[in-house]
Coordinates of N, CA and C in Angstrom, one line a residue:
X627 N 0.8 -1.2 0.0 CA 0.0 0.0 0.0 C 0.9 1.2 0.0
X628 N 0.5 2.3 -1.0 CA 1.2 3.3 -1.1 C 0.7 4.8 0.2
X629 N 1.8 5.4 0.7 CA 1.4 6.0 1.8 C 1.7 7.3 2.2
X630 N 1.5 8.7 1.9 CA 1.6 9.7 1.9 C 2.0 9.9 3.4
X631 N 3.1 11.0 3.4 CA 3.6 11.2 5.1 C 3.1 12.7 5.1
X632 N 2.7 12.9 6.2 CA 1.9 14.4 6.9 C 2.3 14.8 8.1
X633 N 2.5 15.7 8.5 CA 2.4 16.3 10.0 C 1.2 16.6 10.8
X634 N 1.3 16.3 11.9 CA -0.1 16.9 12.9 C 0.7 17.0 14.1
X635 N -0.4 18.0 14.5 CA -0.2 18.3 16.5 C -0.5 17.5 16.8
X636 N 0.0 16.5 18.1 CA -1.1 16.1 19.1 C -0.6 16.6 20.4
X637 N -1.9 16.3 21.2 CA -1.8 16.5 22.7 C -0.8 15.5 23.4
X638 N 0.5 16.2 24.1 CA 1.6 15.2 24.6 C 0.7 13.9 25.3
X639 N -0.7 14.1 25.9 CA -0.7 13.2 26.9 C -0.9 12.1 25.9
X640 N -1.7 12.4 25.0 CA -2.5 11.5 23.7 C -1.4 10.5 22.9
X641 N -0.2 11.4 22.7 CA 0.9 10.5 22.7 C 1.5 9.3 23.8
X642 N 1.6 9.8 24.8 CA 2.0 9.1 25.8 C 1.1 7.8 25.7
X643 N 0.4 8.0 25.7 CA -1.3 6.6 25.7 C -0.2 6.0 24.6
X644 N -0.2 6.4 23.4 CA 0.3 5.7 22.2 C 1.0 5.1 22.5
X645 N 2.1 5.1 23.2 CA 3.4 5.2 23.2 C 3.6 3.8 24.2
X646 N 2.4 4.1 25.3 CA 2.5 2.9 26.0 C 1.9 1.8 25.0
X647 N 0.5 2.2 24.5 CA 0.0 1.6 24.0 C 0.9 0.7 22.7
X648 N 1.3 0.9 22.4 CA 2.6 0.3 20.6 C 3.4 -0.6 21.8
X649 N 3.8 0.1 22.5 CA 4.9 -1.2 23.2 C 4.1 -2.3 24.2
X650 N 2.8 -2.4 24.5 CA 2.0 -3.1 24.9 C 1.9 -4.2 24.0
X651 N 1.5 -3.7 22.8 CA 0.9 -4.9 21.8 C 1.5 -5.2 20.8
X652 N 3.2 -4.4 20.9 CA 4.3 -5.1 20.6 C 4.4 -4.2 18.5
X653 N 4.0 -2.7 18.6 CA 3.4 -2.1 17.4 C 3.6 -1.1 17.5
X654 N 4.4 -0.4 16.2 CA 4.5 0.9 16.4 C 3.6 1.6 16.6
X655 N 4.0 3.0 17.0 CA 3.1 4.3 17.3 C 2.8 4.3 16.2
X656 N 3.2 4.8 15.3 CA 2.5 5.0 13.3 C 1.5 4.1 12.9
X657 N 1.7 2.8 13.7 CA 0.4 2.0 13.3 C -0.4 2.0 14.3
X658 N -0.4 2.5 15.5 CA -1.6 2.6 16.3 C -2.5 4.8 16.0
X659 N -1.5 5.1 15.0 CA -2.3 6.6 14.5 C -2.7 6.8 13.2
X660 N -2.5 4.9 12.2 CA -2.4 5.0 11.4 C -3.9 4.7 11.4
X661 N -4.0 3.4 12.1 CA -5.3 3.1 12.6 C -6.7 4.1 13.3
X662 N -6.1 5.2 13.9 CA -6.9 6.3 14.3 C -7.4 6.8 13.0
X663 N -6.6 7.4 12.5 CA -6.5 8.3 10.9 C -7.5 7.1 10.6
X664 N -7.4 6.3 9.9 CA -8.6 5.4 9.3 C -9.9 5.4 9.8
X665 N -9.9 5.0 11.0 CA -11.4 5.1 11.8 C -11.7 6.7 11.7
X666 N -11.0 7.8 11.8 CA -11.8 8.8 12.0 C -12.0 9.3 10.3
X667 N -11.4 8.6 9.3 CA -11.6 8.7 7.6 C -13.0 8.2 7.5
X668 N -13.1 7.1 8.1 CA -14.3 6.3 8.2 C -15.5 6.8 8.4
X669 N -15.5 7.4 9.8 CA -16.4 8.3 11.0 C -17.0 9.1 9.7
X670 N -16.1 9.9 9.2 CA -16.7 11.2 8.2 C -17.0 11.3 7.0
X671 N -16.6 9.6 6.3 CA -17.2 9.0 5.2 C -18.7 9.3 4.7
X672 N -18.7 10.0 3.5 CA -20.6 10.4 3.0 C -20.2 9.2 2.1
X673 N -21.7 8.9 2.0 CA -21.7 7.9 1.4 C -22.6 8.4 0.0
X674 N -22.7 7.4 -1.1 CA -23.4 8.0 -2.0 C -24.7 7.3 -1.9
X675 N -24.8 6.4 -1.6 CA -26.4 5.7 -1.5 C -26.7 6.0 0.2
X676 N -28.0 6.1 0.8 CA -28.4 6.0 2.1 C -28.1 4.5 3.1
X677 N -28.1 4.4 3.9 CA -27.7 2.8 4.2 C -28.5 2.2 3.9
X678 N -30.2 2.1 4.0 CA -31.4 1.7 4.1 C -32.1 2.3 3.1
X679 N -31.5 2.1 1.6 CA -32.4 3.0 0.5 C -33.2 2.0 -0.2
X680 N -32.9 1.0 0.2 CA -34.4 -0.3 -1.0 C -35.0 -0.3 0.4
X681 N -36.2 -0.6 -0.3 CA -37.7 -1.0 0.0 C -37.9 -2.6 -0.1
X682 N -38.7 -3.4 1.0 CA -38.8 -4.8 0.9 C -40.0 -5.0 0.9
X683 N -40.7 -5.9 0.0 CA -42.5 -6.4 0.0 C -42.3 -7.1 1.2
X684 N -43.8 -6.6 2.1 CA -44.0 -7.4 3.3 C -45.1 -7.3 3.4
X685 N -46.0 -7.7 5.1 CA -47.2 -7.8 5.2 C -47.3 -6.2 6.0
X686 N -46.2 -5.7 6.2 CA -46.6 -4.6 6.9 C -46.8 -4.7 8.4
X687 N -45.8 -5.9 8.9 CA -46.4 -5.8 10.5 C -44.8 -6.9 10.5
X688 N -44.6 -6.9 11.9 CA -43.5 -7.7 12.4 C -43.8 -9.4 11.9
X689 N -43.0 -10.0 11.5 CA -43.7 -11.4 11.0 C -43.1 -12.4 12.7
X690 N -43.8 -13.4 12.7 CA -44.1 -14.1 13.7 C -42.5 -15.1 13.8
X691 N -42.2 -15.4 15.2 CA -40.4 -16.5 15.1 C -40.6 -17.4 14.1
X692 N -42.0 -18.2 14.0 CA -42.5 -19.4 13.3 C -42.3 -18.9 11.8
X693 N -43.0 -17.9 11.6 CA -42.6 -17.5 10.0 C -41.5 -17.7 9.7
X694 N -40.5 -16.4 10.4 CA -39.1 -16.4 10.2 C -38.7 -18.0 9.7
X695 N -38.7 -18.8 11.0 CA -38.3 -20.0 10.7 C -38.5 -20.6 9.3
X696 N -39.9 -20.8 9.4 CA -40.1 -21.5 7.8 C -39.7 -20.4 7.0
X697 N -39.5 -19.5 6.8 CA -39.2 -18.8 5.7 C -37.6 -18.9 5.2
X698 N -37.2 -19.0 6.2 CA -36.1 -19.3 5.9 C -35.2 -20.8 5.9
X699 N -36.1 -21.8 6.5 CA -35.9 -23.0 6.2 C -36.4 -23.5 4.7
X700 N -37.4 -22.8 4.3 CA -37.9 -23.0 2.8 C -36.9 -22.3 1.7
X701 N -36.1 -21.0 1.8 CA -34.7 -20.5 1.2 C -33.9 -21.5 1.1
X702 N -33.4 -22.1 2.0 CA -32.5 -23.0 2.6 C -32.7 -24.5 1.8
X703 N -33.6 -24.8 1.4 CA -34.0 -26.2 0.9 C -34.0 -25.8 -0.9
X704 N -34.5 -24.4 -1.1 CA -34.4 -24.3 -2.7 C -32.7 -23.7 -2.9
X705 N -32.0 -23.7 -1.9 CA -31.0 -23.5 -2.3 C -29.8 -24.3 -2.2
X706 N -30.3 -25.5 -1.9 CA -29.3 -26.9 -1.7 C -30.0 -27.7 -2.3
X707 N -31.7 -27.6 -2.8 CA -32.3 -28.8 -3.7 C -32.6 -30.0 -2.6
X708 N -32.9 -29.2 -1.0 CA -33.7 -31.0 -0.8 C -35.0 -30.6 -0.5
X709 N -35.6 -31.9 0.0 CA -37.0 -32.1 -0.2 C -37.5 -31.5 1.0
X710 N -38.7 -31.6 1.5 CA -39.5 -30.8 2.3 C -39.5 -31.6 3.4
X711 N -38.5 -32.2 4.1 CA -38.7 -33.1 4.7 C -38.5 -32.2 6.2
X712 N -38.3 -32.5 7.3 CA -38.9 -31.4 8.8 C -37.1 -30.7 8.7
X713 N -37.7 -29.8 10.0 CA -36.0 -29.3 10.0 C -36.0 -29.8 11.1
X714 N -34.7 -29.7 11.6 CA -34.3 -30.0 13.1 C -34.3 -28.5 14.0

Protein backbone atom coordinates (compact mmCIF):
# COMPACT_ATOMS: atom_id res chain seq x y z
CA UNK A 1 0.00 0.00 0.00
CA UNK A 2 1.20 3.26 -1.06
CA UNK A 3 1.41 5.97 1.81
CA UNK A 4 1.65 9.72 1.86
CA UNK A 5 3.62 11.22 5.11
CA UNK A 6 1.92 14.38 6.94
CA UNK A 7 2.37 16.27 10.00
CA UNK A 8 -0.12 16.91 12.94
CA UNK A 9 -0.23 18.28 16.47
CA UNK A 10 -1.08 16.11 19.08
CA UNK A 11 -1.81 16.49 22.67
CA UNK A 12 1.58 15.21 24.61
CA UNK A 13 -0.73 13.19 26.93
CA UNK A 14 -2.47 11.50 23.73
CA UNK A 15 0.94 10.52 22.70
CA UNK A 16 1.96 9.08 25.83
CA UNK A 17 -1.27 6.62 25.67
CA UNK A 18 0.27 5.73 22.18
CA UNK A 19 3.40 5.23 23.21
CA UNK A 20 2.53 2.93 26.05
CA UNK A 21 -0.01 1.63 23.99
CA UNK A 22 2.55 0.35 20.55
CA UNK A 23 4.89 -1.24 23.18
CA UNK A 24 2.00 -3.10 24.92
CA UNK A 25 0.85 -4.92 21.76
CA UNK A 26 4.27 -5.10 20.58
CA UNK A 27 3.37 -2.12 17.43
CA UNK A 28 4.51 0.85 16.44
CA UNK A 29 3.13 4.28 17.33
CA UNK A 30 2.55 4.95 13.31
CA UNK A 31 0.37 2.04 13.34
CA UNK A 32 -1.60 2.60 16.31
CA UNK A 33 -2.34 6.64 14.51
CA UNK A 34 -2.37 5.05 11.41
CA UNK A 35 -5.32 3.14 12.64
CA UNK A 36 -6.95 6.34 14.31
CA UNK A 37 -6.46 8.33 10.85
CA UNK A 38 -8.56 5.44 9.31
CA UNK A 39 -11.37 5.10 11.76
CA UNK A 40 -11.81 8.80 11.97
CA UNK A 41 -11.62 8.74 7.58
CA UNK A 42 -14.32 6.30 8.23
CA UNK A 43 -16.43 8.29 10.97
CA UNK A 44 -16.69 11.16 8.20
CA UNK A 45 -17.23 9.02 5.23
CA UNK A 46 -20.63 10.44 3.01
CA UNK A 47 -21.75 7.94 1.36
CA UNK A 48 -23.43 7.96 -2.02
CA UNK A 49 -26.38 5.73 -1.52
CA UNK A 50 -28.43 5.98 2.09
CA UNK A 51 -27.69 2.78 4.22
CA UNK A 52 -31.36 1.70 4.09
CA UNK A 53 -32.40 2.96 0.47
CA UNK A 54 -34.39 -0.26 -1.01
CA UNK A 55 -37.65 -0.95 0.01
CA UNK A 56 -38.82 -4.76 0.93
CA UNK A 57 -42.52 -6.41 -0.01
CA UNK A 58 -43.98 -7.40 3.26
CA UNK A 59 -47.15 -7.80 5.24
CA UNK A 60 -46.63 -4.62 6.86
CA UNK A 61 -46.38 -5.82 10.54
CA UNK A 62 -43.45 -7.72 12.44
CA UNK A 63 -43.67 -11.40 11.00
CA UNK A 64 -44.10 -14.12 13.71
CA UNK A 65 -40.43 -16.51 15.10
CA UNK A 66 -42.49 -19.43 13.26
CA UNK A 67 -42.59 -17.49 10.02
CA UNK A 68 -39.08 -16.40 10.19
CA UNK A 69 -38.33 -19.96 10.74
CA UNK A 70 -40.13 -21.49 7.79
CA UNK A 71 -39.19 -18.83 5.71
CA UNK A 72 -36.07 -19.32 5.89
CA UNK A 73 -35.89 -22.99 6.24
CA UNK A 74 -37.86 -23.03 2.81
CA UNK A 75 -34.72 -20.48 1.17
CA UNK A 76 -32.46 -23.01 2.59
CA UNK A 77 -34.00 -26.25 0.86
CA UNK A 78 -34.42 -24.29 -2.71
CA UNK A 79 -31.00 -23.51 -2.32
CA UNK A 80 -29.30 -26.87 -1.70
CA UNK A 81 -32.30 -28.83 -3.66
CA UNK A 82 -33.73 -30.98 -0.84
CA UNK A 83 -36.97 -32.08 -0.25
CA UNK A 84 -39.53 -30.84 2.33
CA UNK A 85 -38.67 -33.11 4.71
CA UNK A 86 -38.85 -31.45 8.79
CA UNK A 87 -36.03 -29.29 9.96
CA UNK A 88 -34.27 -29.98 13.11
Amino acid sequence: MSMKRTNVYADPEDLAIIKEAAKRRGISEAEIIRQGIHLAAMANRVWDEPLFSRTFEGHGRTPSKSEVRDTVTEAVRRETGTGSGSAA
